[in-house]
CSV table of C-alpha atoms and ligand atoms in Angstrom, one decimal:
chain,number,residue,atom,x,y,z
A,1,MET,CA,-204.0,-15.4,-39.8
A,2,LEU,CA,-204.3,-15.5,-36.0
A,3,HIS,CA,-203.7,-12.8,-33.5
A,4,SER,CA,-201.1,-13.3,-30.9
A,5,GLN,CA,-203.0,-12.8,-27.5
A,6,ASN,CA,-205.1,-16.0,-27.6
A,7,SER,CA,-203.8,-17.6,-30.6
A,8,SER,CA,-203.9,-21.1,-29.0
A,9,ARG,CA,-207.6,-20.8,-28.4
A,10,SER,CA,-210.2,-21.9,-30.9
A,11,ALA,CA,-213.9,-21.9,-30.7
A,12,LEU,CA,-216.9,-23.0,-32.8
A,13,VAL,CA,-220.0,-20.7,-32.3
A,14,THR,CA,-223.4,-21.8,-33.6
A,15,GLY,CA,-226.1,-19.4,-34.7
A,16,ALA,CA,-223.3,-17.0,-35.6
A,17,SER,CA,-225.1,-15.1,-38.4
A,18,SER,CA,-226.8,-12.6,-36.1
A,19,GLY,CA,-227.5,-11.4,-32.6
A,20,ILE,CA,-225.6,-13.0,-29.6
A,21,GLY,CA,-223.9,-15.5,-31.9
A,22,ALA,CA,-222.5,-12.9,-34.3
A,23,ALA,CA,-221.4,-10.7,-31.4
A,24,THR,CA,-219.7,-13.6,-29.7
A,25,ALA,CA,-217.8,-14.7,-32.9
A,26,HIS,CA,-216.7,-11.1,-33.4
A,27,ARG,CA,-215.7,-10.6,-29.8
A,28,LEU,CA,-213.7,-13.8,-29.5
A,29,SER,CA,-211.8,-13.2,-32.8
A,30,THR,CA,-211.1,-9.6,-31.6
A,31,ASP,CA,-209.6,-11.2,-28.5
A,32,GLY,CA,-207.4,-13.3,-30.7
A,33,TRP,CA,-209.3,-16.5,-30.9
A,34,GLN,CA,-209.7,-18.5,-34.1
A,35,VAL,CA,-213.4,-18.8,-34.6
A,36,PHE,CA,-215.5,-21.1,-36.7
A,37,ALA,CA,-218.8,-19.3,-37.2
A,38,VAL,CA,-221.6,-21.7,-38.0
A,39,ALA,CA,-225.0,-20.7,-39.4
A,40,ARG,CA,-227.6,-21.9,-41.9
A,41,ARG,CA,-227.7,-18.7,-44.0
A,42,ALA,CA,-224.6,-18.2,-46.1
A,43,GLU,CA,-225.3,-14.6,-47.0
A,44,LYS,CA,-225.7,-13.6,-43.4
A,45,LEU,CA,-222.2,-15.1,-42.6
A,46,GLU,CA,-220.5,-13.0,-45.2
A,47,HIS,CA,-219.9,-9.9,-43.1
A,48,LEU,CA,-218.3,-12.0,-40.4
A,49,ALA,CA,-216.0,-13.8,-42.8
A,50,GLU,CA,-214.4,-10.4,-43.6
A,51,GLN,CA,-213.0,-10.3,-40.1
A,52,GLU,CA,-209.6,-11.8,-39.5
A,53,GLY,CA,-209.6,-15.0,-37.6
A,54,ILE,CA,-213.2,-16.0,-38.5
A,55,ILE,CA,-213.9,-19.0,-40.7
A,56,PRO,CA,-217.6,-19.3,-41.8
A,57,ILE,CA,-219.2,-22.7,-42.0
A,58,VAL,CA,-222.7,-23.0,-43.6
A,59,CYS,CA,-224.5,-25.7,-41.7
A,60,ASP,CA,-227.9,-26.5,-40.3
A,61,ILE,CA,-227.3,-27.8,-36.8
A,62,THR,CA,-230.4,-30.0,-36.9
A,63,ASP,CA,-228.9,-31.9,-39.9
A,64,ARG,CA,-226.6,-34.7,-38.6
A,65,ASP,CA,-224.7,-35.2,-41.9
A,66,ALA,CA,-224.1,-31.4,-42.3
A,67,VAL,CA,-222.7,-31.3,-38.7
A,68,ARG,CA,-220.5,-34.2,-39.4
A,69,LYS,CA,-219.1,-32.4,-42.5
A,70,ALA,CA,-218.6,-29.3,-40.4
A,71,TYR,CA,-216.7,-31.4,-37.9
A,72,GLU,CA,-214.4,-32.7,-40.7
A,73,GLN,CA,-213.7,-29.1,-41.9
A,74,VAL,CA,-212.9,-28.0,-38.3
A,75,ALA,CA,-210.7,-31.0,-37.7
A,76,GLU,CA,-208.7,-30.3,-40.8
A,77,ALA,CA,-208.3,-26.7,-39.8
A,78,GLY,CA,-206.7,-27.6,-36.5
A,79,GLY,CA,-209.7,-28.3,-34.2
A,80,ILE,CA,-211.3,-26.4,-31.3
A,81,ASP,CA,-211.1,-26.4,-27.6
A,82,THR,CA,-214.4,-24.5,-27.0
A,83,LEU,CA,-217.9,-25.1,-28.3
A,84,VAL,CA,-220.5,-22.3,-27.9
A,85,ASN,CA,-223.9,-23.7,-28.5
A,86,ASN,CA,-225.8,-20.5,-29.1
A,87,ALA,CA,-228.2,-21.4,-31.9
A,88,GLY,CA,-231.8,-21.5,-30.8
A,89,GLY,CA,-234.9,-19.5,-30.7
A,90,ALA,CA,-238.6,-18.9,-29.8
A,91,LEU,CA,-241.7,-19.1,-31.9
A,92,GLY,CA,-245.0,-17.8,-30.7
A,93,VAL,CA,-246.4,-16.4,-27.4
A,94,GLU,CA,-249.6,-18.4,-27.3
A,95,THR,CA,-250.9,-20.0,-24.2
A,96,ILE,CA,-250.9,-23.8,-23.8
A,97,GLY,CA,-254.6,-23.7,-24.7
A,98,GLU,CA,-253.8,-22.0,-28.0
A,99,GLY,CA,-250.3,-23.2,-28.8
A,100,ASN,CA,-249.3,-24.6,-32.2
A,101,ILE,CA,-247.7,-28.0,-31.9
A,102,ASP,CA,-245.5,-27.4,-34.9
A,103,ASP,CA,-244.0,-24.3,-33.2
A,104,TRP,CA,-243.3,-26.4,-30.1
A,105,ARG,CA,-241.7,-29.1,-32.3
A,106,TRP,CA,-239.5,-26.5,-34.0
A,107,MET,CA,-238.4,-25.0,-30.7
A,108,TYR,CA,-237.5,-28.5,-29.3
A,109,GLU,CA,-235.7,-29.4,-32.5
A,110,VAL,CA,-233.5,-26.3,-32.6
A,111,ASN,CA,-232.9,-25.6,-28.9
A,112,VAL,CA,-232.5,-29.2,-27.7
A,113,LEU,CA,-231.8,-31.6,-30.5
A,114,GLY,CA,-229.6,-29.2,-32.5
A,115,THR,CA,-227.5,-28.6,-29.3
A,116,LEU,CA,-227.4,-32.4,-28.8
A,117,ASN,CA,-226.3,-32.9,-32.4
A,118,VAL,CA,-223.4,-30.5,-32.3
A,119,THR,CA,-222.4,-31.5,-28.8
A,120,GLN,CA,-222.3,-35.3,-29.6
A,121,THR,CA,-220.3,-34.7,-32.8
A,122,PHE,CA,-217.7,-32.5,-31.2
A,123,LEU,CA,-217.4,-34.3,-27.8
A,124,PRO,CA,-214.5,-36.6,-28.8
A,125,MET,CA,-212.5,-33.6,-30.1
A,126,LEU,CA,-213.1,-31.6,-26.9
A,127,ARG,CA,-212.3,-34.6,-24.7
A,128,GLU,CA,-209.1,-35.3,-26.6
A,129,HIS,CA,-208.0,-31.7,-26.2
A,130,GLY,CA,-207.7,-32.2,-22.4
A,131,GLU,CA,-209.0,-28.8,-21.4
A,132,GLY,CA,-212.2,-28.5,-23.4
A,133,THR,CA,-215.1,-26.1,-22.8
A,134,ILE,CA,-218.7,-26.3,-23.8
A,135,LEU,CA,-220.9,-23.2,-23.3
A,136,ASN,CA,-224.6,-23.5,-23.7
A,137,LEU,CA,-226.6,-20.4,-24.2
A,138,THR,CA,-230.0,-21.1,-22.7
A,139,SER,CA,-232.3,-18.5,-21.2
A,140,THR,CA,-233.9,-17.3,-18.0
A,141,ALA,CA,-236.9,-19.0,-19.7
A,142,GLY,CA,-235.1,-22.2,-18.9
A,143,ILE,CA,-235.5,-21.7,-15.2
A,144,VAL,CA,-238.7,-19.5,-14.8
A,145,ALA,CA,-242.0,-20.3,-16.5
A,146,TYR,CA,-244.2,-17.4,-17.7
A,147,GLU,CA,-247.6,-17.0,-19.3
A,148,GLY,CA,-247.3,-17.4,-23.1
A,149,GLY,CA,-243.9,-18.8,-22.7
A,150,ALA,CA,-244.7,-22.5,-22.4
A,151,GLY,CA,-243.3,-23.8,-25.7
A,152,TYR,CA,-240.1,-21.9,-25.3
A,153,ASN,CA,-240.0,-22.7,-21.6
A,154,ALA,CA,-240.3,-26.4,-22.3
A,155,ALA,CA,-237.5,-26.2,-24.9
A,156,LYS,CA,-235.2,-24.1,-22.7
A,157,PHE,CA,-235.9,-26.1,-19.5
A,158,GLY,CA,-234.9,-29.1,-21.7
A,159,GLU,CA,-231.7,-27.5,-22.8
A,160,HIS,CA,-231.0,-26.4,-19.2
A,161,GLY,CA,-231.5,-30.0,-18.0
A,162,MET,CA,-229.2,-31.5,-20.6
A,163,THR,CA,-226.5,-28.9,-19.8
A,164,GLY,CA,-226.6,-30.0,-16.1
A,165,ALA,CA,-226.3,-33.6,-17.1
A,166,LEU,CA,-223.4,-32.9,-19.5
A,167,ARG,CA,-221.5,-31.1,-16.7
A,168,LEU,CA,-221.8,-34.2,-14.5
A,169,GLU,CA,-221.0,-36.7,-17.3
A,170,GLU,CA,-217.9,-34.9,-18.6
A,171,ALA,CA,-216.2,-33.6,-15.5
A,172,GLU,CA,-214.0,-36.8,-15.5
A,173,ASN,CA,-212.8,-35.8,-19.0
A,174,ASN,CA,-211.8,-32.4,-17.6
A,175,LEU,CA,-214.5,-30.8,-19.8
A,176,ARG,CA,-215.8,-27.5,-18.4
A,177,VAL,CA,-219.6,-26.9,-19.0
A,178,ILE,CA,-220.8,-23.4,-18.7
A,179,GLU,CA,-224.4,-22.2,-19.0
A,180,VAL,CA,-225.3,-18.6,-19.7
A,181,LEU,CA,-228.9,-17.7,-19.1
A,182,PRO,CA,-229.8,-14.3,-20.5
A,183,GLY,CA,-233.0,-12.4,-19.7
A,184,MET,CA,-234.1,-9.4,-21.8
A,185,VAL,CA,-231.7,-8.9,-24.7
A,186,HIS,CA,-232.6,-6.5,-27.5
A,187,THR,CA,-231.4,-8.1,-30.7
A,188,GLU,CA,-232.6,-7.5,-34.2
A,189,GLU,CA,-234.1,-11.0,-34.7
A,190,PHE,CA,-235.1,-12.8,-31.6
A,191,THR,CA,-238.4,-11.1,-30.7
A,192,ALA,CA,-239.3,-10.3,-34.3
A,193,LYS,CA,-239.1,-14.0,-35.2
A,194,ARG,CA,-241.0,-15.0,-32.1
A,195,LEU,CA,-243.8,-12.6,-33.0
A,196,ARG,CA,-243.8,-13.7,-36.6
A,197,GLY,CA,-242.4,-10.5,-38.1
A,198,ASP,CA,-244.7,-8.1,-36.2
A,199,ALA,CA,-242.1,-5.3,-35.8
A,200,ALA,CA,-244.4,-3.0,-33.7
A,201,ALA,CA,-245.2,-5.7,-31.2
A,202,ALA,CA,-241.5,-6.6,-31.1
A,203,ASP,CA,-240.6,-3.0,-30.3
A,204,ALA,CA,-243.3,-2.9,-27.6
A,205,VAL,CA,-241.5,-5.7,-25.7
A,206,TYR,CA,-238.6,-3.3,-25.0
A,207,SER,CA,-240.6,-0.1,-24.8
A,208,GLY,CA,-239.5,2.2,-22.0
A,209,VAL,CA,-236.9,-0.2,-20.8
A,210,GLU,CA,-233.7,1.7,-20.0
A,211,LYS,CA,-230.8,-0.2,-21.4
A,212,PRO,CA,-232.0,-3.7,-22.1
A,213,LEU,CA,-229.0,-6.0,-22.7
A,214,SER,CA,-227.4,-5.9,-26.1
A,215,ALA,CA,-225.9,-8.9,-28.0
A,216,GLU,CA,-222.5,-7.4,-27.3
A,217,ASP,CA,-223.2,-7.3,-23.5
A,218,VAL,CA,-223.9,-11.1,-23.5
A,219,ALA,CA,-220.9,-11.7,-25.8
A,220,GLU,CA,-218.8,-10.0,-23.2
A,221,VAL,CA,-220.0,-12.3,-20.5
A,222,ILE,CA,-219.5,-15.4,-22.8
A,223,ALA,CA,-216.0,-14.3,-23.7
A,224,HIS,CA,-215.1,-13.7,-20.1
A,225,SER,CA,-216.4,-17.0,-18.9
A,226,VAL,CA,-214.6,-19.1,-21.5
A,227,SER,CA,-211.3,-17.0,-21.1
A,228,LEU,CA,-211.0,-17.7,-17.4
A,229,PRO,CA,-208.4,-20.3,-16.4
A,230,HIS,CA,-209.8,-23.7,-17.3
A,231,HIS,CA,-210.3,-25.0,-13.7
A,232,ILE,CA,-212.7,-22.1,-13.0
A,233,ASN,CA,-216.2,-23.1,-14.0
A,234,LEU,CA,-218.9,-20.5,-14.0
A,235,ASP,CA,-221.6,-23.2,-13.9
A,236,GLN,CA,-224.6,-21.0,-14.5
A,237,ILE,CA,-224.6,-17.3,-15.2
A,238,VAL,CA,-228.0,-15.6,-15.1
A,239,VAL,CA,-227.6,-12.2,-16.8
A,240,ARG,CA,-230.3,-9.6,-16.9
A,241,PRO,CA,-230.5,-5.8,-17.4
A,242,VAL,CA,-230.9,-4.0,-14.1
A,243,ALA,CA,-234.3,-2.8,-15.4
A,244,GLN,CA,-235.5,-6.5,-15.4
A,245,ALA,CA,-235.2,-7.4,-11.7
A,246,ALA,CA,-237.1,-10.6,-12.4
A,247,GLN,CA,-239.1,-12.2,-15.2
A,248,HIS,CA,-242.3,-10.5,-13.9
A,249,LYS,CA,-240.7,-7.2,-12.8
A,250,VAL,CA,-239.6,-5.0,-15.7
A,251,ILE,CA,-239.1,-1.2,-15.0
A,252,ARG,CA,-240.5,0.9,-17.9
A,253,LYS,CA,-240.1,4.7,-18.0
A,254,GLY,CA,-242.2,7.2,-19.9
B,301,LIG,C1,-235.1,-14.8,-23.9
B,301,LIG,C2,-235.6,-14.3,-22.6
B,301,LIG,O1,-237.5,-13.4,-21.2
B,301,LIG,O2,-237.9,-13.6,-23.6
B,301,LIG,O3,-234.5,-16.0,-23.9
B,301,LIG,O4,-237.8,-15.6,-22.2
B,301,LIG,S1,-237.3,-14.2,-22.4
């Protein structure tokens, strides 16, 4: 059952089982959107499925057949006007000299090729809608390189580049392409995964930082940008906590 406020709007959110993806699915459905919440892990989607207006879809975005099946499910349920490509991630903080090529491959696969896969599959539906929106969640790592970030930088610079090309290619189809580039966001999984489960090291990343961004903060920015009248395109939104004035300048207290 849909809410009334935005009942004509419908979005698919990838990487919806946790962090920014889960917060975005939750936020949009609270605002009255119908939301298709896509993630690989079924058990992690369960809590979202309890919320009115959220339809969970278990799907690995790097698997073309699985994405095609998700497309059919969404089409049968009425389609979408908005695609939020949130799924992605970082693995490792090694220098280029020490980096593991399999980590790099995984990051390229999930951040770039996964986004390509979902975008290609849903493009015809979004074009046909007439006022479609694609929002790619990249990162400040997609515009600023840093030591130990090379593999993630390469993947996110890649996703940033494809987002720019997509905006140029699809403007004629009245498709709005938004890029949200978050800096330091404290979520339960992003840094823990990047640091291969080292919880203490993950906590240290945020140590002393007053109010790093939360997943809900970024979800608010996403919800705002896709809810603006369709002719308004916030092309690129860089969002950082005040305590992170730049990639290299993080204010830590205590
Ligand atoms: C995450 C931001 O600063 O860890 O996408 O690269 S950062």
